[in-house]
Tab-separated table of C-alpha atoms in Angstrom:
chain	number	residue	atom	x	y	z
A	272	UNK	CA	246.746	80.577	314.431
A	273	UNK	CA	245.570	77.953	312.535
A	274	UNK	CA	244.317	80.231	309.284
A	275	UNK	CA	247.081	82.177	309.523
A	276	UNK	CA	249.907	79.639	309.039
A	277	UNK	CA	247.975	78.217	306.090
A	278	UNK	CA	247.098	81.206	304.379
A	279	UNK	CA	250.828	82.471	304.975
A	280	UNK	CA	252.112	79.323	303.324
A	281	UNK	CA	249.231	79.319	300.608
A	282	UNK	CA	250.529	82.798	299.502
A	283	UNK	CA	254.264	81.775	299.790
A	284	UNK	CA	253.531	78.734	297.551
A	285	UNK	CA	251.854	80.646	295.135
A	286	UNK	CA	254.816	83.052	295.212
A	287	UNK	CA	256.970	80.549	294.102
A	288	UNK	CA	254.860	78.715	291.253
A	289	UNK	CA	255.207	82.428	290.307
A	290	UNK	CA	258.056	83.373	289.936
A	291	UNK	CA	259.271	80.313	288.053
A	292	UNK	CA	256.632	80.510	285.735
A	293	UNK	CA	257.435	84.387	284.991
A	294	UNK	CA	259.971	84.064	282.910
A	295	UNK	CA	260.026	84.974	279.269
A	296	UNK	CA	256.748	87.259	279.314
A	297	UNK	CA	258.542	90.842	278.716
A	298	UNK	CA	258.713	90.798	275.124
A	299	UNK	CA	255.055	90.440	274.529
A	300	UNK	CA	252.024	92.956	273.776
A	301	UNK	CA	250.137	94.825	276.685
A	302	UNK	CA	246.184	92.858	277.844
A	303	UNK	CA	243.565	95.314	277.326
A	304	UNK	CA	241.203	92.869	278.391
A	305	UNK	CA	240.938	89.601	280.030
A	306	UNK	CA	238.937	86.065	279.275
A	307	UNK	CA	237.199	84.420	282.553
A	308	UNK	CA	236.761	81.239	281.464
A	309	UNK	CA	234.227	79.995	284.087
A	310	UNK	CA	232.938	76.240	283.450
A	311	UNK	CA	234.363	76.192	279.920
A	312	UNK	CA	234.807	72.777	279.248
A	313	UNK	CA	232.276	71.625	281.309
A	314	UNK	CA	228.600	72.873	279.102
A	315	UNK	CA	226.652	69.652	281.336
A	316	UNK	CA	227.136	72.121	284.448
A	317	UNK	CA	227.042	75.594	283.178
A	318	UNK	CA	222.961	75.445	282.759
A	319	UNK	CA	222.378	73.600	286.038
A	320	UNK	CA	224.827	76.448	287.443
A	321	UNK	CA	223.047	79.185	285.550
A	322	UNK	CA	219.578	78.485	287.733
A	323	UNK	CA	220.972	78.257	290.416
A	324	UNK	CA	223.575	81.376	290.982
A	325	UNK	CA	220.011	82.481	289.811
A	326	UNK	CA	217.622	81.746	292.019
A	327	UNK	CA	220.424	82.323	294.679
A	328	UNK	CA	220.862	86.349	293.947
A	329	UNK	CA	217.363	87.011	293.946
A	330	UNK	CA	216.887	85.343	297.038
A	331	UNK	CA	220.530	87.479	298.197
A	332	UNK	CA	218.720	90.663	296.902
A	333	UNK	CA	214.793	89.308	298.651
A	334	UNK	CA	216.332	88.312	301.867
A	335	UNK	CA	218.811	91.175	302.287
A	336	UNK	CA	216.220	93.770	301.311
A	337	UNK	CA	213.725	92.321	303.798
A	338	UNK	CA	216.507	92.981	306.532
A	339	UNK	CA	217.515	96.239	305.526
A	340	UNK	CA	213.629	97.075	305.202
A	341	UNK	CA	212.546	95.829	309.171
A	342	UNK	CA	215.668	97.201	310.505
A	343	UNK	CA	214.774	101.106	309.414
A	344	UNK	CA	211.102	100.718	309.775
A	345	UNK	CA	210.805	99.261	312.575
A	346	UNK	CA	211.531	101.864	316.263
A	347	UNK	CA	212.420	98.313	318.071
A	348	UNK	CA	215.071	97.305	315.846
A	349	UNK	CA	216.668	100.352	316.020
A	350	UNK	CA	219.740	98.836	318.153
A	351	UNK	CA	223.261	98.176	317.447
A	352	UNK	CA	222.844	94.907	316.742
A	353	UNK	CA	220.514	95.805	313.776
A	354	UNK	CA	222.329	98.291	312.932
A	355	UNK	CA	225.596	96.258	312.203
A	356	UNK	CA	223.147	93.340	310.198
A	357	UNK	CA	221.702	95.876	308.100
A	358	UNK	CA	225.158	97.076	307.460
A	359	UNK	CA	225.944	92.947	306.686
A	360	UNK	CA	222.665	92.905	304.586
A	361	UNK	CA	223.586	96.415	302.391
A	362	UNK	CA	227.072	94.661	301.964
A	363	UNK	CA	226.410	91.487	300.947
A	364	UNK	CA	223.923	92.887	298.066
A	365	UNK	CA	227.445	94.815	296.809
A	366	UNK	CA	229.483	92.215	297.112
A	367	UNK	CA	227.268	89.721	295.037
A	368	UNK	CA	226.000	92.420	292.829
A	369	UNK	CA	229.628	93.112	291.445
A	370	UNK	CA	230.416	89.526	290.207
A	371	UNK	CA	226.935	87.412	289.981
A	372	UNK	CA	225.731	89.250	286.860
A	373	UNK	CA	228.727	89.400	285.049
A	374	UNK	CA	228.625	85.423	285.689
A	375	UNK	CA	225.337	84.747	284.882
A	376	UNK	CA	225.892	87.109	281.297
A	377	UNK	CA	228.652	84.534	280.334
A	378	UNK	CA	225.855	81.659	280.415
A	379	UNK	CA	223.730	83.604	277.663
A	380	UNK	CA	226.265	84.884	275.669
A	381	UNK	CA	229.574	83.934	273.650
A	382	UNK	CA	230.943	86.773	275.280
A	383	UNK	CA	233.387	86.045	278.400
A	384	UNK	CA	235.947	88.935	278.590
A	385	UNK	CA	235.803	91.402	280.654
A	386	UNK	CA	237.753	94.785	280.318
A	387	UNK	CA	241.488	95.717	282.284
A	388	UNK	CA	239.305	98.495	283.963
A	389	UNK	CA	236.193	96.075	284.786
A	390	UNK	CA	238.082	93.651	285.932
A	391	UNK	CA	240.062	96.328	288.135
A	392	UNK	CA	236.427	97.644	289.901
A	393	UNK	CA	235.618	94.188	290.555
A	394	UNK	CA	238.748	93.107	292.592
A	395	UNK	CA	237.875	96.779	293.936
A	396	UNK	CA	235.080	95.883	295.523
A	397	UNK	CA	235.630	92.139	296.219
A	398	UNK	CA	238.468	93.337	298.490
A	399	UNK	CA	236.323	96.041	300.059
A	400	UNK	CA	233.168	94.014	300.917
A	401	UNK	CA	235.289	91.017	301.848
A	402	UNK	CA	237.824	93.023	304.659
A	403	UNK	CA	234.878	95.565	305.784
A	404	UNK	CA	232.681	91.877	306.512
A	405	UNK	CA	235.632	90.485	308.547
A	406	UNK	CA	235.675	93.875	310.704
A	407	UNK	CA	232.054	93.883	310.752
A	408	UNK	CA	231.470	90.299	312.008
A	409	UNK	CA	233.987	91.392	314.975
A	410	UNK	CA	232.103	94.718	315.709
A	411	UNK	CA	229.273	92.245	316.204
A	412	UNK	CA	230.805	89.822	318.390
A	413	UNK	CA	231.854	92.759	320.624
A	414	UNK	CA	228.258	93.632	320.514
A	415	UNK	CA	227.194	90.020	321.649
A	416	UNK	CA	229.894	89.956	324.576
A	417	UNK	CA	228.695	92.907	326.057
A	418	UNK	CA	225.599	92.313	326.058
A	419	UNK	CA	225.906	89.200	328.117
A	420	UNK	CA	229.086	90.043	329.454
A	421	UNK	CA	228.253	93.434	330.652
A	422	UNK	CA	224.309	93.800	330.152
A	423	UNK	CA	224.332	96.864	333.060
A	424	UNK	CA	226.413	99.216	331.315
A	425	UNK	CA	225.126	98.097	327.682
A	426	UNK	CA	223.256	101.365	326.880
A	427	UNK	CA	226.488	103.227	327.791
A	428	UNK	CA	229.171	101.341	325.896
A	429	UNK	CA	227.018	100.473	322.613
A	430	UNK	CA	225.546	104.122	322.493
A	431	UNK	CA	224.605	105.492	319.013
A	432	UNK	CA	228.082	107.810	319.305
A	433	UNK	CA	229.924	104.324	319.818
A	434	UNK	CA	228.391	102.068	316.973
A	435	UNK	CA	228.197	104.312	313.963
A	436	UNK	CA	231.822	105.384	313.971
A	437	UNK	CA	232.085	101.387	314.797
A	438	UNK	CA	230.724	100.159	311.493
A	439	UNK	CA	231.497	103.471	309.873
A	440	UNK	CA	235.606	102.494	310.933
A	441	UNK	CA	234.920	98.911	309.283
A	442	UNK	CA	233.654	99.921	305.650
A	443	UNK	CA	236.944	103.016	305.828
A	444	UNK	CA	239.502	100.127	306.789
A	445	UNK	CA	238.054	97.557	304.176
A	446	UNK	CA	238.233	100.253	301.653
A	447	UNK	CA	241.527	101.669	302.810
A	448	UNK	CA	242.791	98.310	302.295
A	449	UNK	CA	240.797	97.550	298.993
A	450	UNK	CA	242.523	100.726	297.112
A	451	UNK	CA	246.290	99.588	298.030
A	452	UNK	CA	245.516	96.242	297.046
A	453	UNK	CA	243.769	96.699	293.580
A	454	UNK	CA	246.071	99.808	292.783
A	455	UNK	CA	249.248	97.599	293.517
A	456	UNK	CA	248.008	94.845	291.258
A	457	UNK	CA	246.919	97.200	288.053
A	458	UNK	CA	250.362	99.072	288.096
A	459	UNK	CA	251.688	95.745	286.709
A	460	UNK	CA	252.278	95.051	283.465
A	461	UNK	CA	249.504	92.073	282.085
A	462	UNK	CA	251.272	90.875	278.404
A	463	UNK	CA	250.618	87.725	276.295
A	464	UNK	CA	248.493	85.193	278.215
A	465	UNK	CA	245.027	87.259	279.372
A	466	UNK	CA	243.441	84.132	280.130
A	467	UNK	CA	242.057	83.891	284.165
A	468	UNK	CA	240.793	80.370	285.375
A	469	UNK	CA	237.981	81.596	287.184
A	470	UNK	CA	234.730	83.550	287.663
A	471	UNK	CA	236.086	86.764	288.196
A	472	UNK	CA	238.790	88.799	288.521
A	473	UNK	CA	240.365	86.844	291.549
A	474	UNK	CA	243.346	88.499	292.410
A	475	UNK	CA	245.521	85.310	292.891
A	476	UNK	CA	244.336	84.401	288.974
A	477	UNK	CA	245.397	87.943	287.981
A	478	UNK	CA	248.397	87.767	289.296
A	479	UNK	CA	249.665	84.958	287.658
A	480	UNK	CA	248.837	86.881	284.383
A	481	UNK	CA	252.021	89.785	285.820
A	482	UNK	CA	255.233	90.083	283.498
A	483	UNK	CA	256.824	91.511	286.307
A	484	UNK	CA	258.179	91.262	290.021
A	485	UNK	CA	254.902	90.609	292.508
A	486	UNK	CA	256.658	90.465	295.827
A	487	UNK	CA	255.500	93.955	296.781
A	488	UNK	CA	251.824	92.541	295.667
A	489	UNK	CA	252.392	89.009	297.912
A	490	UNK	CA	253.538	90.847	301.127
A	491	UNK	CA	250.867	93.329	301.128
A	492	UNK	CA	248.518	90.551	300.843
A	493	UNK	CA	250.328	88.448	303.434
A	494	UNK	CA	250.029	91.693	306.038
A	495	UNK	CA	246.319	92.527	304.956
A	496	UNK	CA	245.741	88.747	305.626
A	497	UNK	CA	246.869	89.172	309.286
A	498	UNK	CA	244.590	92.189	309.956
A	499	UNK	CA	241.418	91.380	308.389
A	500	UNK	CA	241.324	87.749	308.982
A	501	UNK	CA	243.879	86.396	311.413
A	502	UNK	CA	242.877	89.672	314.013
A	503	UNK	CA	239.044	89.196	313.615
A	504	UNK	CA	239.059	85.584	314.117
A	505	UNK	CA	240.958	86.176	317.268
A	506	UNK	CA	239.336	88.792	318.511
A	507	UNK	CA	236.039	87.168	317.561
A	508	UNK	CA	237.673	83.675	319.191
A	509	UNK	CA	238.562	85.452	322.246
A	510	UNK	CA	234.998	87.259	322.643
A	511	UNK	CA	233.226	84.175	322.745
A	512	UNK	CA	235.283	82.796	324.877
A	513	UNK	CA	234.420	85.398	327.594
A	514	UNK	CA	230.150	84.938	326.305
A	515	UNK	CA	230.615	81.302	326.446
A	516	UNK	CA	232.166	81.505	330.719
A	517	UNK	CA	229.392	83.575	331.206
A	518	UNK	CA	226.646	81.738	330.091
A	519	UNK	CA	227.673	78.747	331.838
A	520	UNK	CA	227.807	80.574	334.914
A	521	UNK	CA	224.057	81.676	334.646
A	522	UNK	CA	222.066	79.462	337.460
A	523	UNK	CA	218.839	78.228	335.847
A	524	UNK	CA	218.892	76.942	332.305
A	525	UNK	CA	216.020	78.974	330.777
A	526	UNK	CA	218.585	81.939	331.258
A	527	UNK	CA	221.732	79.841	329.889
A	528	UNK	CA	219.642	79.301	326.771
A	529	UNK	CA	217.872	82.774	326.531
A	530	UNK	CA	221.296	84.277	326.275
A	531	UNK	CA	223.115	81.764	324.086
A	532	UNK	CA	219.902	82.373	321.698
A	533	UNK	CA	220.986	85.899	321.329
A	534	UNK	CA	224.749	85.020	319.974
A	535	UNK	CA	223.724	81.673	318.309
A	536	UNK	CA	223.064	83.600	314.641
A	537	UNK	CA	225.765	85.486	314.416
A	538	UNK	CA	228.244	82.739	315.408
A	539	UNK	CA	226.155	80.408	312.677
A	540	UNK	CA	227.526	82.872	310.481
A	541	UNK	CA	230.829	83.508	311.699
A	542	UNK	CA	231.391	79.336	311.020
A	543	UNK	CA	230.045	79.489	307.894
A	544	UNK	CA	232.160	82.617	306.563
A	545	UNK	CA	235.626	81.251	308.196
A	546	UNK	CA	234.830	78.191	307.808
A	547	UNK	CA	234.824	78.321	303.699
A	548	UNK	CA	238.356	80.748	303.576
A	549	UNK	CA	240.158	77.818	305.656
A	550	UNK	CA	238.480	75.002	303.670
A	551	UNK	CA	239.605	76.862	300.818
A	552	UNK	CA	243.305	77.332	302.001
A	553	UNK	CA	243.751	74.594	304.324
A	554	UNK	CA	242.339	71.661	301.688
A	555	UNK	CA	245.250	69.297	300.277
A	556	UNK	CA	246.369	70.234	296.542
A	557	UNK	CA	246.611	67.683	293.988
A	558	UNK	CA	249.617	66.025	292.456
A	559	UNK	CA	248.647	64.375	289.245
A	560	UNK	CA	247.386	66.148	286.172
A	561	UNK	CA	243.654	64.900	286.153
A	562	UNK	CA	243.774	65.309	289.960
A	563	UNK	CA	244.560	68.784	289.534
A	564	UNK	CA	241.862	70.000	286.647
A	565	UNK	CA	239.351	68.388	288.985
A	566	UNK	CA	240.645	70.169	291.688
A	567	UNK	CA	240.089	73.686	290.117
A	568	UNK	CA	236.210	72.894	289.484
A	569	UNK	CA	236.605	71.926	293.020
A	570	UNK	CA	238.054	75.572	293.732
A	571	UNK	CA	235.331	77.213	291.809
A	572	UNK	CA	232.780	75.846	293.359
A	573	UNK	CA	234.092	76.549	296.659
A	574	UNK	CA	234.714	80.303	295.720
A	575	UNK	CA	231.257	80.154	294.075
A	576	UNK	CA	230.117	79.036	297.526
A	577	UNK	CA	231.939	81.823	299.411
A	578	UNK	CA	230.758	84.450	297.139
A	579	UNK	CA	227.125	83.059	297.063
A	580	UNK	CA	226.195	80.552	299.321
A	581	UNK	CA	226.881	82.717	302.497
A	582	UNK	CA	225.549	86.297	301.555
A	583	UNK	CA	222.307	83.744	301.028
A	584	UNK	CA	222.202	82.241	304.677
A	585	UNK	CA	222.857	85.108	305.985
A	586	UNK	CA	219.682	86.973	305.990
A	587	UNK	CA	217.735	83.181	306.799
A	588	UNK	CA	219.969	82.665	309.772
A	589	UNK	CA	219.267	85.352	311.040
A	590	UNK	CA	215.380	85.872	309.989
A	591	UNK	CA	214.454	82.285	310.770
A	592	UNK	CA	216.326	82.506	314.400
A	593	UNK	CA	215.058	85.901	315.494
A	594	UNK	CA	211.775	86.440	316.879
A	595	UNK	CA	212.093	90.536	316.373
A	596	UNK	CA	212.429	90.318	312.927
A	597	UNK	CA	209.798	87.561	312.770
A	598	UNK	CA	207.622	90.193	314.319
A	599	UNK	CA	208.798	92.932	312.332
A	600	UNK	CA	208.141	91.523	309.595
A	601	UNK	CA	204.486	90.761	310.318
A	602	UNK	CA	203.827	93.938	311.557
A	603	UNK	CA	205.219	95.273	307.862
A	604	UNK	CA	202.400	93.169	306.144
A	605	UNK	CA	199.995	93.740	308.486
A	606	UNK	CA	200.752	97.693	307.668
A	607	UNK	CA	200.504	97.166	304.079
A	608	UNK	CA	197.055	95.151	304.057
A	609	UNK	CA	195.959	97.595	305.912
């Protein structure tokens, strides 16, 4: 409830700023392209940055692979469970792969535009990958509550005919949602000022660029909000809510810790991945002028956290937590010595 109220009055704010800052922007030439200005300004961080959004994507692409990898080739990780990480894995190498080297090109060249149809793919598929991972990390949760919740009849619920159209469902909703967004915010007109404050083509930053009305833009927005990220966290919420009564009603505690074991990863990540969108709404805004320029470095490197950071931890949380894909893993290199 929480999340929602705050990204409800984030969007409402921003609607406002808006539309008294639109004025006076009709009489001006059409964008064709569009600056991302990144860390200009700031040249002390942009090499520091530069090694490490580095070093972070190959070890998005090493880690993600490696999860992908175990989870076809190995017959005992052929399970839902797997199934929806490899899914997680697969996306987070498409999310990160459609901003991170456009990024890290900015740091070794002058060159820090990108074109009105670039920048259209790449709120594409940051709106895809972002709603199908808030479906997907529910899917998962409903996978963790019944198998603690309901271990008997796990076979028959989570069945191979249940799962696939499961995460199947998740990447058709986040991209059902993905095409109304971005087609919504490229009918607009973009004149004069083709300057966005950011990495990429954020769709908040773009929007602020529109000569023209954006209500239709802020209520879709405000309705997607509700069903990828207020429903998931409350269905997620909810879920472990149920695991969490269950577990403390197992008798010994080898079994209360056996089972938690099972959901601790993917709640790790659930924290991490919510945790950063309300940090990022929720956060008090600055009212002075310097306050405020600090504050959007502040923002950047919170998005650059969201868009980074957590595809990164994802594959370790769940590697470095999980004796299956421990094992799987060794069994891989054993194979290939061998």
């Amino acid at each position: 409830l929480t999340l929602r109220i705050v990204i409800f009055l984030s969007i409402i704010e921003f609607l406002l700023v808006k539309e008294n800052t639109n004025m006076g922007k009709y009489n001006q030439s059409s964008v064709t392209e569009f600056i991302l200005l990144g860390l200009t300004g700031y040249p002390e961080l942009e090499a520091i940055y530069f090694v490490l959004v580095l070093c972070m994507y190959l070890v998005i692409l090493m880690g993600n692979g490696v999860i992908i990898t175990v989870s076809v080739s190995d017959s005992h990780l052929h399970t839902p469970m797997y199934f929806f990480l490899s899914n997680l894995s697969f996306l987070d190498i498409c999310y990160t792969s459609s901003s991170i080297p456009l990024f890290l090109r900015s740091f070794l060249t002058s060159k820090k535009t990108i074109s009105f149809s670039g920048c259209g793919v790449q709120m594409f598929l940051s709106f895809a990958m972002g709603a199908t991972e808030c479906v997907l990390l529910s899917m998962m949760a409903f996978d963790r509550y019944v198998a603690i919740c309901n271990p008997l009849r796990y076979p028959i619920i989570m069945s191979k005919t249940s799962y696939v159209p499961m995460a199947a469902g998740s990447w058709i909703a986040g991209g059902v949602n993905s095409v109304l967004q971005t087609s919504l915010a490229m009918r607009l007109p973009f004149c004069g000022d083709n300057v966005i404050n950011h990495f990429t083509c954020e769709i908040l930053a773009v929007l602020k660029l529109a000569c023209a009305d954006i209500s239709i833009n802020i209520i879709s927005m405000i309705v997607a909000n509700v069903i990828f990220l207020v429903a998931p966290v409350l269905f997620i919420f909810i879920s472990y809510v149920f695991i969490l009564s269950t577990i403390l009603r197992i008798p010994s505690a080898e079994g209360k810790q056996k089972a938690f074991s099972t959901c601790s990863a993917h709640l790790t990540v659930v924290i991490i991945f919510y945790g950063t969108i309300l940090f990022m709404y929720a956060k008090p805004k600055a009212k002075d002028s310097s306050g405020a320029d600090k504050e959007q470095v502040t923002d950047k490197i919170i998005s650059l956290f969201y868009g980074v950071v957590t595809p990164m931890l994802n594959p370790l949380i769940y590697s470095l937590r999980n004796k299956d894909v421990k094992a799987a893993m060794k069994n891989i290199l054993c194979q290939k010595r061998f």
